[in-house]
Coordinates of N, CA and C in Angstrom, one line a residue:
Chain A
S24 N 29.4 -22.9 30.6 CA 27.8 -23.7 29.8 C 26.9 -22.9 29.1
Q25 N 26.7 -22.7 27.9 CA 25.7 -22.0 27.5 C 24.9 -21.1 27.7
Q26 N 24.6 -21.1 29.2 CA 23.2 -20.6 29.9 C 24.6 -19.4 30.2
G27 N 25.4 -19.6 30.5 CA 25.9 -18.2 31.2 C 25.7 -18.7 33.2
E28 N 27.0 -18.2 33.0 CA 26.7 -17.7 34.6 C 26.3 -16.7 36.0
E29 N 25.4 -16.7 36.0 CA 24.4 -15.9 37.8 C 25.5 -16.0 38.8
D30 N 25.9 -15.0 39.8 CA 26.3 -15.5 40.4 C 25.5 -13.8 41.7
P31 N 25.6 -14.0 42.8 CA 25.3 -15.6 43.7 C 24.6 -16.4 43.4
Q32 N 24.1 -17.5 43.0 CA 22.8 -18.7 43.1 C 22.3 -17.7 44.3
A33 N 23.0 -17.1 45.6 CA 21.1 -16.9 46.5 C 22.2 -16.1 47.3
L34 N 21.5 -14.9 47.7 CA 21.9 -14.1 48.3 C 20.3 -13.8 49.3
S35 N 20.6 -13.5 51.0 CA 20.3 -12.3 51.6 C 20.5 -12.0 52.3
I36 N 18.9 -10.5 52.3 CA 19.9 -9.0 53.3 C 19.0 -8.7 53.9
Q37 N 19.2 -7.8 54.6 CA 18.0 -7.0 55.3 C 16.9 -5.7 54.6
E38 N 16.0 -5.5 54.7 CA 15.5 -4.4 54.2 C 15.9 -3.7 54.4
G39 N 15.9 -3.1 53.7 CA 17.1 -1.4 53.1 C 18.2 -2.0 52.6
E40 N 18.6 -3.1 52.7 CA 20.3 -3.2 52.1 C 20.5 -2.9 50.6
N41 N 21.4 -2.7 49.6 CA 21.3 -3.2 48.3 C 21.6 -4.6 48.0
A42 N 21.3 -4.5 46.1 CA 21.5 -6.4 46.9 C 22.5 -6.2 45.5
T43 N 22.9 -6.4 45.5 CA 24.1 -6.6 43.9 C 24.0 -8.6 42.4
M44 N 23.9 -8.4 41.5 CA 23.6 -9.9 41.3 C 24.6 -9.5 39.7
N45 N 25.3 -10.7 39.9 CA 25.9 -10.4 38.8 C 25.5 -11.3 36.9
C46 N 26.3 -11.4 36.5 CA 25.5 -11.9 35.1 C 26.5 -12.4 33.8
S47 N 27.7 -13.9 33.9 CA 28.8 -13.3 33.4 C 28.1 -13.9 31.8
Y48 N 28.9 -13.9 30.4 CA 29.0 -14.9 29.5 C 30.3 -14.9 28.2
K49 N 29.7 -15.9 27.9 CA 31.2 -15.8 26.4 C 30.5 -15.5 25.3
T50 N 29.0 -15.0 25.0 CA 29.8 -14.6 23.4 C 29.0 -13.4 22.9
S51 N 28.3 -13.1 21.7 CA 28.1 -12.0 21.0 C 27.2 -11.3 21.5
I52 N 26.6 -10.3 21.6 CA 25.3 -9.9 22.1 C 25.3 -8.8 21.5
N53 N 23.5 -9.2 21.0 CA 23.0 -8.1 20.8 C 22.3 -7.7 22.1
N54 N 22.0 -7.8 23.0 CA 21.9 -6.8 23.9 C 21.7 -8.1 25.2
L55 N 21.7 -7.2 26.5 CA 21.0 -8.2 27.5 C 19.7 -8.1 28.3
Q56 N 19.1 -8.6 29.1 CA 18.3 -8.1 29.7 C 17.8 -9.0 31.4
W57 N 17.5 -8.1 31.9 CA 16.6 -9.1 33.5 C 15.6 -8.7 33.1
Y58 N 14.7 -10.7 34.3 CA 14.3 -10.5 34.8 C 13.7 -10.8 36.0
R59 N 12.8 -10.8 35.9 CA 12.5 -11.1 37.5 C 11.1 -12.4 38.0
Q60 N 11.4 -13.1 38.7 CA 9.9 -13.8 38.9 C 10.0 -14.4 40.6
N61 N 7.8 -14.4 40.8 CA 8.4 -14.0 41.8 C 7.6 -15.7 42.1
S62 N 8.0 -16.1 43.4 CA 8.2 -18.2 43.7 C 5.7 -19.0 41.9
G63 N 6.5 -19.6 41.8 CA 5.4 -20.7 40.9 C 4.3 -18.9 40.2
R64 N 5.6 -18.4 39.6 CA 4.9 -17.6 38.6 C 5.8 -16.9 37.6
G65 N 5.1 -16.2 36.7 CA 5.9 -15.9 34.8 C 7.2 -15.5 35.2
L66 N 7.3 -14.7 34.3 CA 8.3 -13.9 34.8 C 8.2 -12.7 34.6
V67 N 8.6 -11.8 34.9 CA 8.5 -9.6 34.5 C 9.7 -10.3 33.5
H68 N 9.8 -9.2 33.1 CA 10.6 -7.8 32.2 C 11.0 -6.8 33.0
L69 N 12.7 -6.7 33.4 CA 12.4 -5.3 34.8 C 13.2 -4.6 33.6
I70 N 14.2 -4.7 32.4 CA 15.5 -3.4 32.0 C 16.1 -4.9 30.6
L71 N 16.0 -3.4 29.7 CA 17.0 -4.5 28.6 C 17.7 -3.4 28.6
I72 N 19.3 -4.1 28.3 CA 20.2 -2.6 28.0 C 21.4 -3.6 26.5
R73 N 22.0 -2.6 26.0 CA 21.9 -3.3 25.1 C 23.6 -3.2 24.1
S74 N 23.9 -3.6 23.8 CA 26.1 -4.1 23.6 C 26.3 -2.6 23.6
N75 N 25.5 -0.9 23.0 CA 26.3 0.2 23.3 C 25.9 0.7 24.4
E76 N 25.4 -0.1 25.1 CA 25.4 0.5 26.5 C 26.1 0.9 27.8
R77 N 26.2 1.5 28.0 CA 27.3 0.6 29.7 C 26.5 0.8 30.8
E78 N 25.2 2.3 31.2 CA 24.0 1.5 32.1 C 23.0 1.6 32.2
K79 N 22.3 0.9 32.9 CA 21.0 2.1 32.5 C 19.9 1.9 33.2
H80 N 19.3 2.9 34.2 CA 18.5 3.1 35.4 C 16.5 3.2 34.9
S81 N 16.1 2.5 36.1 CA 14.7 2.5 35.7 C 14.5 2.6 37.1
G82 N 13.6 2.9 37.7 CA 13.3 3.1 39.4 C 14.7 2.8 40.0
R83 N 14.7 1.8 41.5 CA 15.6 1.6 42.4 C 16.2 0.7 41.9
L84 N 15.6 0.1 40.3 CA 16.9 -0.5 39.1 C 18.0 -0.1 38.7
R85 N 19.7 -0.6 38.7 CA 20.4 0.1 37.7 C 21.0 -1.3 37.8
V86 N 21.1 -1.3 36.3 CA 21.8 -2.5 35.4 C 23.6 -1.9 34.7
T87 N 24.5 -2.2 34.7 CA 25.6 -1.8 34.4 C 25.7 -2.7 33.7
L88 N 26.6 -3.0 32.3 CA 27.3 -3.6 30.5 C 28.8 -3.2 30.8
D89 N 29.5 -4.6 30.5 CA 30.4 -4.1 30.3 C 31.1 -5.2 29.6
T90 N 31.3 -4.7 28.1 CA 31.0 -6.3 27.0 C 33.2 -6.7 26.8
S91 N 33.6 -6.0 27.4 CA 35.1 -6.2 27.6 C 35.0 -6.9 28.3
K92 N 34.3 -7.4 29.4 CA 34.9 -8.2 30.6 C 33.1 -9.3 30.1
K93 N 33.1 -9.0 29.1 CA 31.6 -10.2 29.4 C 30.6 -10.3 30.0
S94 N 30.6 -9.1 31.1 CA 29.7 -9.2 32.9 C 28.4 -8.4 32.3
S95 N 27.3 -8.7 33.1 CA 26.6 -7.1 33.5 C 25.9 -7.7 35.2
S96 N 25.4 -6.3 35.9 CA 25.3 -6.4 37.4 C 23.9 -5.8 37.4
L97 N 23.6 -6.1 38.1 CA 22.1 -5.6 37.9 C 22.1 -5.4 39.6
L98 N 21.6 -4.5 39.9 CA 21.9 -3.9 41.7 C 20.0 -3.0 41.8
I99 N 19.7 -3.4 43.1 CA 18.7 -3.5 43.5 C 18.8 -2.0 44.7
T100 N 18.4 -0.5 44.6 CA 18.4 -0.2 45.5 C 17.9 0.1 46.8
A101 N 18.1 -0.1 48.7 CA 16.9 0.2 49.1 C 15.8 -0.3 49.0
S102 N 16.1 -1.8 49.3 CA 15.6 -3.6 48.6 C 14.2 -3.0 50.0
R103 N 13.4 -3.9 49.4 CA 12.3 -4.3 50.1 C 12.1 -5.5 49.5
A104 N 10.8 -6.3 51.2 CA 10.5 -7.6 51.2 C 10.1 -8.1 50.0
A105 N 9.4 -7.1 48.9 CA 8.2 -7.2 47.9 C 9.8 -8.2 46.5
D106 N 10.9 -8.0 47.4 CA 12.2 -7.6 45.8 C 12.4 -9.3 46.2
T107 N 11.5 -9.5 47.2 CA 11.9 -11.4 47.3 C 11.9 -12.0 46.3
A108 N 12.6 -13.0 45.5 CA 12.1 -13.2 44.4 C 13.3 -14.4 43.5
S109 N 13.0 -14.8 42.3 CA 14.3 -14.5 41.8 C 14.6 -14.3 40.5
Y110 N 16.2 -13.8 39.9 CA 16.0 -12.5 39.1 C 17.3 -13.3 38.4
F111 N 16.7 -13.3 37.1 CA 17.3 -14.1 35.9 C 18.4 -12.7 35.1
C112 N 19.1 -12.6 34.0 CA 19.7 -12.1 33.4 C 19.1 -13.2 31.9
A113 N 18.9 -13.0 30.9 CA 19.2 -13.7 29.5 C 19.9 -12.8 28.2
R114 N 20.7 -13.3 27.6 CA 21.4 -12.8 27.2 C 20.7 -12.6 25.1
G115 N 20.8 -12.2 24.1 CA 20.1 -12.4 23.3 C 21.5 -12.2 22.1
D116 N 22.3 -13.5 22.0 CA 23.0 -14.4 21.2 C 23.2 -13.1 19.5
R117 N 23.8 -12.6 18.9 CA 23.4 -12.4 17.7 C 23.7 -13.7 16.7
G118 N 22.6 -12.9 16.1 CA 22.5 -14.6 14.9 C 21.6 -15.6 16.0
A119 N 21.5 -15.8 17.4 CA 20.9 -16.6 18.1 C 19.1 -16.7 17.7
Q120 N 18.2 -15.5 17.2 CA 17.4 -15.7 17.2 C 16.5 -15.6 18.8
K121 N 17.2 -15.9 19.3 CA 16.5 -16.0 20.7 C 17.1 -15.5 22.0
L122 N 16.9 -15.5 23.4 CA 17.2 -15.2 24.0 C 17.2 -16.3 25.1
V123 N 18.8 -16.6 26.1 CA 19.1 -17.1 26.5 C 19.4 -17.0 27.8
F124 N 18.7 -17.7 28.7 CA 18.6 -17.7 30.1 C 19.6 -17.9 31.1
G125 N 20.5 -16.9 32.4 CA 21.7 -17.4 33.1 C 20.4 -18.5 33.7
Q126 N 20.8 -18.9 34.9 CA 20.8 -20.0 36.4 C 20.0 -18.8 37.2
G127 N 20.5 -18.0 37.2 CA 19.0 -17.4 38.4 C 19.8 -17.2 39.8
T128 N 19.4 -15.9 40.1 CA 19.7 -15.3 41.3 C 18.8 -15.7 42.2
R129 N 18.8 -16.3 43.4 CA 17.8 -16.2 44.4 C 18.2 -15.7 45.2
L130 N 16.9 -14.2 45.6 CA 17.3 -13.3 46.6 C 16.1 -13.4 47.4
T131 N 16.4 -13.1 48.5 CA 15.7 -13.1 50.1 C 15.8 -11.7 50.9
I132 N 14.9 -11.0 50.9 CA 15.3 -9.7 52.2 C 14.0 -9.4 53.4
N133 N 15.2 -9.9 53.6 CA 15.2 -10.3 55.3 C 13.9 -9.2 56.2
P134 N 12.6 -8.8 56.5 CA 12.2 -7.6 57.3 C 12.4 -7.4 58.4
Chain B
D17 N -1.4 -9.3 37.9 CA -1.8 -10.4 36.4 C -1.6 -9.5 34.9
T18 N -0.8 -10.8 33.9 CA -0.4 -10.3 33.4 C -1.5 -10.1 32.2
E19 N -0.5 -10.0 30.4 CA -1.4 -9.2 29.4 C -1.1 -11.4 28.4
V20 N -0.6 -11.9 29.3 CA -0.8 -13.4 28.6 C -1.6 -14.7 29.4
T21 N -2.2 -14.8 28.8 CA -3.2 -16.1 29.9 C -2.7 -17.2 29.7
Q22 N -3.0 -17.9 29.8 CA -2.5 -19.4 30.2 C -3.7 -20.1 31.1
T23 N -4.2 -21.4 30.4 CA -5.1 -22.4 31.5 C -4.1 -23.6 30.6
P24 N -4.9 -24.7 31.6 CA -5.5 -24.6 32.9 C -4.0 -24.0 34.0
K25 N -4.2 -23.8 35.1 CA -3.3 -23.1 35.6 C -2.4 -24.6 36.4
H26 N -3.2 -25.9 36.1 CA -2.6 -26.6 37.1 C -3.3 -27.7 36.3
L27 N -2.6 -29.3 35.9 CA -2.9 -30.8 35.0 C -2.3 -31.3 36.3
V28 N -2.6 -31.8 36.3 CA -2.6 -33.8 36.7 C -2.9 -34.6 35.7
M29 N -1.7 -35.9 34.6 CA -2.4 -36.1 33.7 C -1.1 -37.3 33.9
G30 N -2.3 -38.8 33.3 CA -1.5 -40.0 33.2 C -0.6 -39.9 32.9
M31 N 0.2 -40.9 31.9 CA 0.8 -41.2 30.7 C 0.0 -41.5 29.9
T32 N -1.0 -42.1 29.8 CA -1.7 -42.1 28.3 C -2.8 -41.5 28.5
N33 N -2.6 -40.2 29.1 CA -3.5 -39.4 28.2 C -3.0 -38.3 27.3
K34 N -4.2 -37.5 27.0 CA -3.5 -36.6 25.9 C -4.1 -35.5 26.6
K35 N -3.7 -34.1 26.7 CA -3.7 -32.4 26.9 C -3.5 -31.7 26.2
S36 N -4.3 -31.0 26.6 CA -4.2 -29.5 25.7 C -3.1 -28.6 27.0
L37 N -2.1 -27.0 26.2 CA -1.7 -26.5 27.2 C -2.4 -25.3 25.9
K38 N -3.3 -24.0 26.7 CA -3.7 -22.9 25.6 C -3.2 -21.4 26.3
C39 N -2.7 -21.1 26.1 CA -1.9 -19.6 25.4 C -2.8 -18.4 24.9
E40 N -3.4 -17.2 25.4 CA -3.9 -15.9 24.9 C -2.7 -14.7 25.5
Q41 N -2.9 -14.1 23.7 CA -2.3 -12.8 24.5 C -2.7 -11.9 22.5
H42 N -2.9 -11.2 23.6 CA -4.3 -9.9 22.6 C -2.7 -8.2 22.4
M43 N -1.9 -8.3 22.5 CA -0.9 -7.4 22.3 C -0.4 -7.0 21.5
G44 N -0.8 -7.8 20.2 CA -0.4 -8.2 18.9 C 0.8 -7.9 18.7
H45 N 1.5 -9.5 19.8 CA 2.8 -9.7 18.8 C 2.7 -10.6 17.8
R46 N 3.9 -11.1 17.3 CA 4.0 -11.4 16.2 C 5.1 -13.2 16.2
A47 N 5.0 -12.8 17.6 CA 6.0 -14.2 18.1 C 5.5 -14.9 19.8
M48 N 5.6 -16.4 19.2 CA 4.7 -16.5 20.4 C 5.7 -17.6 20.5
Y49 N 5.8 -18.1 22.3 CA 6.7 -19.2 22.9 C 6.7 -20.0 23.0
W50 N 6.9 -21.5 23.7 CA 6.9 -22.5 24.6 C 8.1 -22.8 25.5
Y51 N 8.7 -22.1 26.9 CA 9.8 -22.6 27.7 C 8.9 -24.3 28.8
K52 N 9.8 -24.8 29.2 CA 9.8 -25.8 30.5 C 11.1 -25.2 30.9
Q53 N 10.5 -25.1 32.7 CA 10.7 -24.5 34.2 C 11.2 -25.4 34.7
K54 N 11.7 -26.9 35.5 CA 12.6 -27.1 37.0 C 12.3 -27.4 38.0
A55 N 12.3 -27.2 38.6 CA 12.0 -26.0 39.9 C 13.9 -25.6 39.9
K56 N 13.7 -24.0 40.7 CA 15.5 -23.4 41.1 C 16.0 -24.1 39.8
K57 N 14.9 -23.8 38.0 CA 16.1 -23.5 36.8 C 16.1 -22.1 36.3
P58 N 16.2 -22.2 35.6 CA 16.0 -21.1 34.1 C 15.4 -21.8 33.0
P59 N 13.5 -21.4 32.4 CA 12.9 -21.4 32.2 C 14.1 -21.8 30.8
E60 N 14.0 -22.9 29.7 CA 14.3 -24.0 29.0 C 13.6 -23.4 27.8
L61 N 13.5 -23.1 26.8 CA 13.1 -22.6 25.8 C 12.4 -24.0 24.8
M62 N 11.2 -23.9 24.5 CA 10.9 -25.0 23.7 C 10.4 -25.1 22.5
F63 N 10.0 -23.9 22.3 CA 9.0 -23.8 20.5 C 9.1 -22.2 20.4
V64 N 9.3 -21.7 19.4 CA 9.5 -20.4 18.4 C 8.2 -20.1 17.6
Y65 N 6.9 -19.2 17.5 CA 6.1 -19.5 16.1 C 7.0 -17.9 16.2
S66 N 6.9 -17.7 14.8 CA 6.9 -16.4 14.1 C 6.2 -16.2 13.0
Y67 N 5.3 -15.4 13.5 CA 4.2 -15.4 12.2 C 3.2 -16.3 12.0
E68 N 2.5 -16.6 13.1 CA 2.6 -18.2 12.3 C 3.4 -20.0 12.8
K69 N 4.3 -19.0 11.8 CA 4.9 -20.2 11.8 C 5.8 -20.7 12.4
L70 N 5.5 -22.5 12.5 CA 7.0 -22.6 13.8 C 8.9 -22.1 13.6
S71 N 9.3 -21.5 14.0 CA 10.5 -20.2 13.6 C 11.8 -21.6 14.4
I72 N 11.3 -22.3 15.7 CA 12.6 -22.8 16.5 C 12.0 -23.8 17.0
N73 N 12.4 -25.0 17.0 CA 11.8 -26.1 18.0 C 13.4 -27.0 18.2
E74 N 13.2 -26.8 20.1 CA 14.2 -26.7 20.3 C 14.4 -28.4 21.1
S75 N 14.8 -28.7 19.9 CA 14.8 -30.4 19.3 C 13.8 -31.1 20.8
V76 N 12.7 -31.1 20.7 CA 11.6 -31.5 21.4 C 10.8 -32.5 21.6
P77 N 11.3 -33.5 22.0 CA 10.7 -34.7 22.2 C 9.1 -34.8 21.8
S78 N 8.7 -35.7 20.6 CA 7.1 -35.4 19.5 C 6.0 -35.4 20.6
R79 N 6.3 -36.5 22.3 CA 4.6 -36.2 22.4 C 4.9 -35.0 22.7
F80 N 5.3 -33.6 22.6 CA 5.3 -32.3 22.4 C 5.0 -31.7 21.5
S81 N 2.8 -30.8 20.9 CA 2.9 -30.7 19.7 C 3.1 -29.7 19.8
P82 N 3.1 -28.2 19.2 CA 3.2 -26.8 19.0 C 2.0 -27.3 18.1
E83 N 1.1 -25.6 18.4 CA -0.1 -25.1 17.6 C 0.0 -23.9 17.7
C84 N -0.4 -23.0 16.6 CA -1.0 -21.8 16.7 C -1.4 -22.0 15.6
P85 N -3.1 -22.2 16.2 CA -4.3 -20.9 15.3 C -3.8 -19.7 14.2
N86 N -4.0 -19.4 15.5 CA -3.7 -17.4 14.3 C -2.4 -16.6 15.8
S87 N -2.9 -15.4 15.7 CA -0.8 -14.7 15.7 C -1.6 -14.6 17.1
S88 N -3.0 -14.2 17.7 CA -2.9 -14.7 19.5 C -3.5 -15.5 20.4
L89 N -3.4 -17.0 20.0 CA -3.3 -18.3 20.1 C -2.3 -18.9 20.4
L90 N -1.8 -20.3 21.2 CA -0.8 -20.9 20.7 C -1.1 -22.0 21.8
N91 N -1.3 -23.4 20.9 CA -1.3 -24.6 22.5 C -0.1 -25.1 22.1
L92 N -0.9 -26.7 23.7 CA 1.2 -27.3 23.4 C -0.4 -28.7 23.9
H93 N -0.2 -29.1 22.7 CA -0.9 -31.0 22.6 C 0.3 -31.8 23.4
L94 N -0.1 -32.0 23.9 CA 1.3 -33.5 24.9 C 0.0 -34.7 25.4
H95 N 1.1 -35.2 24.9 CA 0.7 -37.1 24.5 C 2.0 -38.6 25.7
A96 N 1.3 -39.4 25.7 CA 2.3 -40.0 25.9 C 3.3 -39.6 26.9
L97 N 2.8 -38.5 28.3 CA 4.5 -38.1 28.5 C 5.0 -39.0 30.0
Q98 N 6.3 -38.4 30.5 CA 6.9 -39.0 30.8 C 6.8 -38.7 32.5
P99 N 6.7 -39.1 33.5 CA 6.6 -38.5 34.7 C 8.4 -37.2 34.9
E100 N 9.2 -37.0 34.0 CA 10.0 -36.8 34.0 C 9.3 -34.8 33.5
D101 N 8.8 -34.8 33.1 CA 8.0 -33.7 32.2 C 7.5 -33.3 32.7
S102 N 6.9 -33.7 34.3 CA 6.4 -32.7 35.1 C 7.5 -31.4 35.3
A103 N 6.7 -30.0 34.8 CA 7.6 -28.9 35.6 C 6.3 -27.8 35.0
L104 N 7.1 -26.7 35.6 CA 5.2 -24.9 35.3 C 6.1 -24.9 33.7
Y105 N 5.0 -25.0 32.7 CA 5.3 -24.3 31.5 C 5.0 -23.0 31.5
L106 N 5.4 -22.8 30.7 CA 5.9 -20.7 30.4 C 5.1 -21.0 28.5
C107 N 4.5 -19.1 29.1 CA 3.8 -18.7 27.2 C 4.3 -18.2 27.2
A108 N 4.9 -17.0 26.4 CA 5.5 -15.8 27.0 C 5.0 -15.7 25.1
S109 N 5.0 -13.9 25.2 CA 5.3 -13.8 23.8 C 6.5 -12.2 23.6
S110 N 7.0 -11.9 22.7 CA 7.3 -10.0 22.1 C 6.8 -10.6 20.9
Q111 N 7.1 -9.3 21.0 CA 6.9 -7.9 19.5 C 6.8 -9.0 17.9
G112 N 8.9 -9.6 18.4 CA 8.7 -9.8 17.1 C 9.4 -10.2 15.6
G113 N 8.5 -10.5 14.7 CA 9.5 -9.4 13.3 C 11.2 -9.8 13.2
E114 N 11.3 -8.5 13.4 CA 13.4 -8.6 12.8 C 13.3 -8.0 14.5
R115 N 12.4 -8.1 15.6 CA 13.2 -7.6 17.0 C 13.2 -9.2 17.3
F116 N 13.9 -9.4 16.6 CA 14.5 -11.0 17.7 C 14.6 -10.8 19.4
Y117 N 14.8 -9.8 19.6 CA 15.6 -9.6 20.7 C 14.7 -8.8 21.7
S118 N 13.4 -8.3 21.6 CA 12.9 -7.9 22.2 C 12.6 -7.9 23.4
P119 N 11.5 -8.1 24.9 CA 11.1 -8.5 25.4 C 9.8 -9.3 24.9
L120 N 10.2 -10.1 26.3 CA 9.2 -11.5 26.8 C 8.5 -10.6 27.7
H121 N 7.3 -11.4 27.3 CA 6.0 -10.9 28.0 C 5.6 -12.4 28.5
F122 N 5.9 -13.4 29.5 CA 5.0 -14.4 30.3 C 3.6 -14.1 31.0
G123 N 3.4 -15.6 30.4 CA 2.6 -16.0 31.4 C 2.2 -16.1 32.7
N124 N 1.4 -16.8 33.9 CA 1.9 -17.6 35.1 C 2.1 -19.5 34.8
G125 N 2.0 -19.4 33.6 CA 2.5 -21.4 33.3 C 1.0 -22.1 33.9
T126 N 1.1 -23.7 33.3 CA 0.8 -23.9 34.1 C 1.8 -25.0 34.3
R127 N 1.3 -25.5 36.0 CA 1.8 -26.3 37.2 C 1.5 -28.3 36.2
L128 N 2.0 -28.8 36.0 CA 1.7 -29.9 35.0 C 2.5 -30.7 36.0
T129 N 2.0 -31.6 36.4 CA 2.5 -32.9 37.1 C 1.8 -34.0 36.7
V130 N 3.4 -35.0 35.9 CA 2.5 -36.6 35.3 C 2.7 -37.0 36.3
T131 N 1.4 -38.4 36.1 CA 1.9 -39.2 37.4 C 1.7 -40.9 36.7

């Protein structure tokens, strides 16, 4: 798929546990971004990782990028009920001048 | 609340109606976008404006007509829509210019229902 793959499509965990979402792609990228979307709302930018970076942190978020495997992961540590949302990766393909969103992971945090 | 404001939040229109969606940002961003999102799907890019000029049209049907009156405003004019056009329409902005891949700032969207 041009949009790339995200897995899992849905993830349900208990509050306090860690959540990991994965994003794979087939193109050459400039950067890869992660977004969160609460139900019925717009997307919120979480973190951007450039193609020459391997790992970035922001609060409870950790993003890794492996360009040799063309994959990225988003780790949310110590999850909270408020983290319940859909999470999308979006890649900036070289030369494309636009972002392409993955299919998304629906994360549910159970109290 | 977001820094990108979209109006209206909800819109119901018949297939013969003409309506417009509006989007406004005051972050000094030079790129503005329209996305369409169906339930449980990712956003699909429709149009990109860069420095108030249309730079990308993703082969969108002519019943959708974008307009960028100035660097802060983006409109989407709707005419003769089909029921399958019902979706959440999202506006976004970014720094733009040479920063093609800068983060997008989204509005909360307009929920459109075509009857």
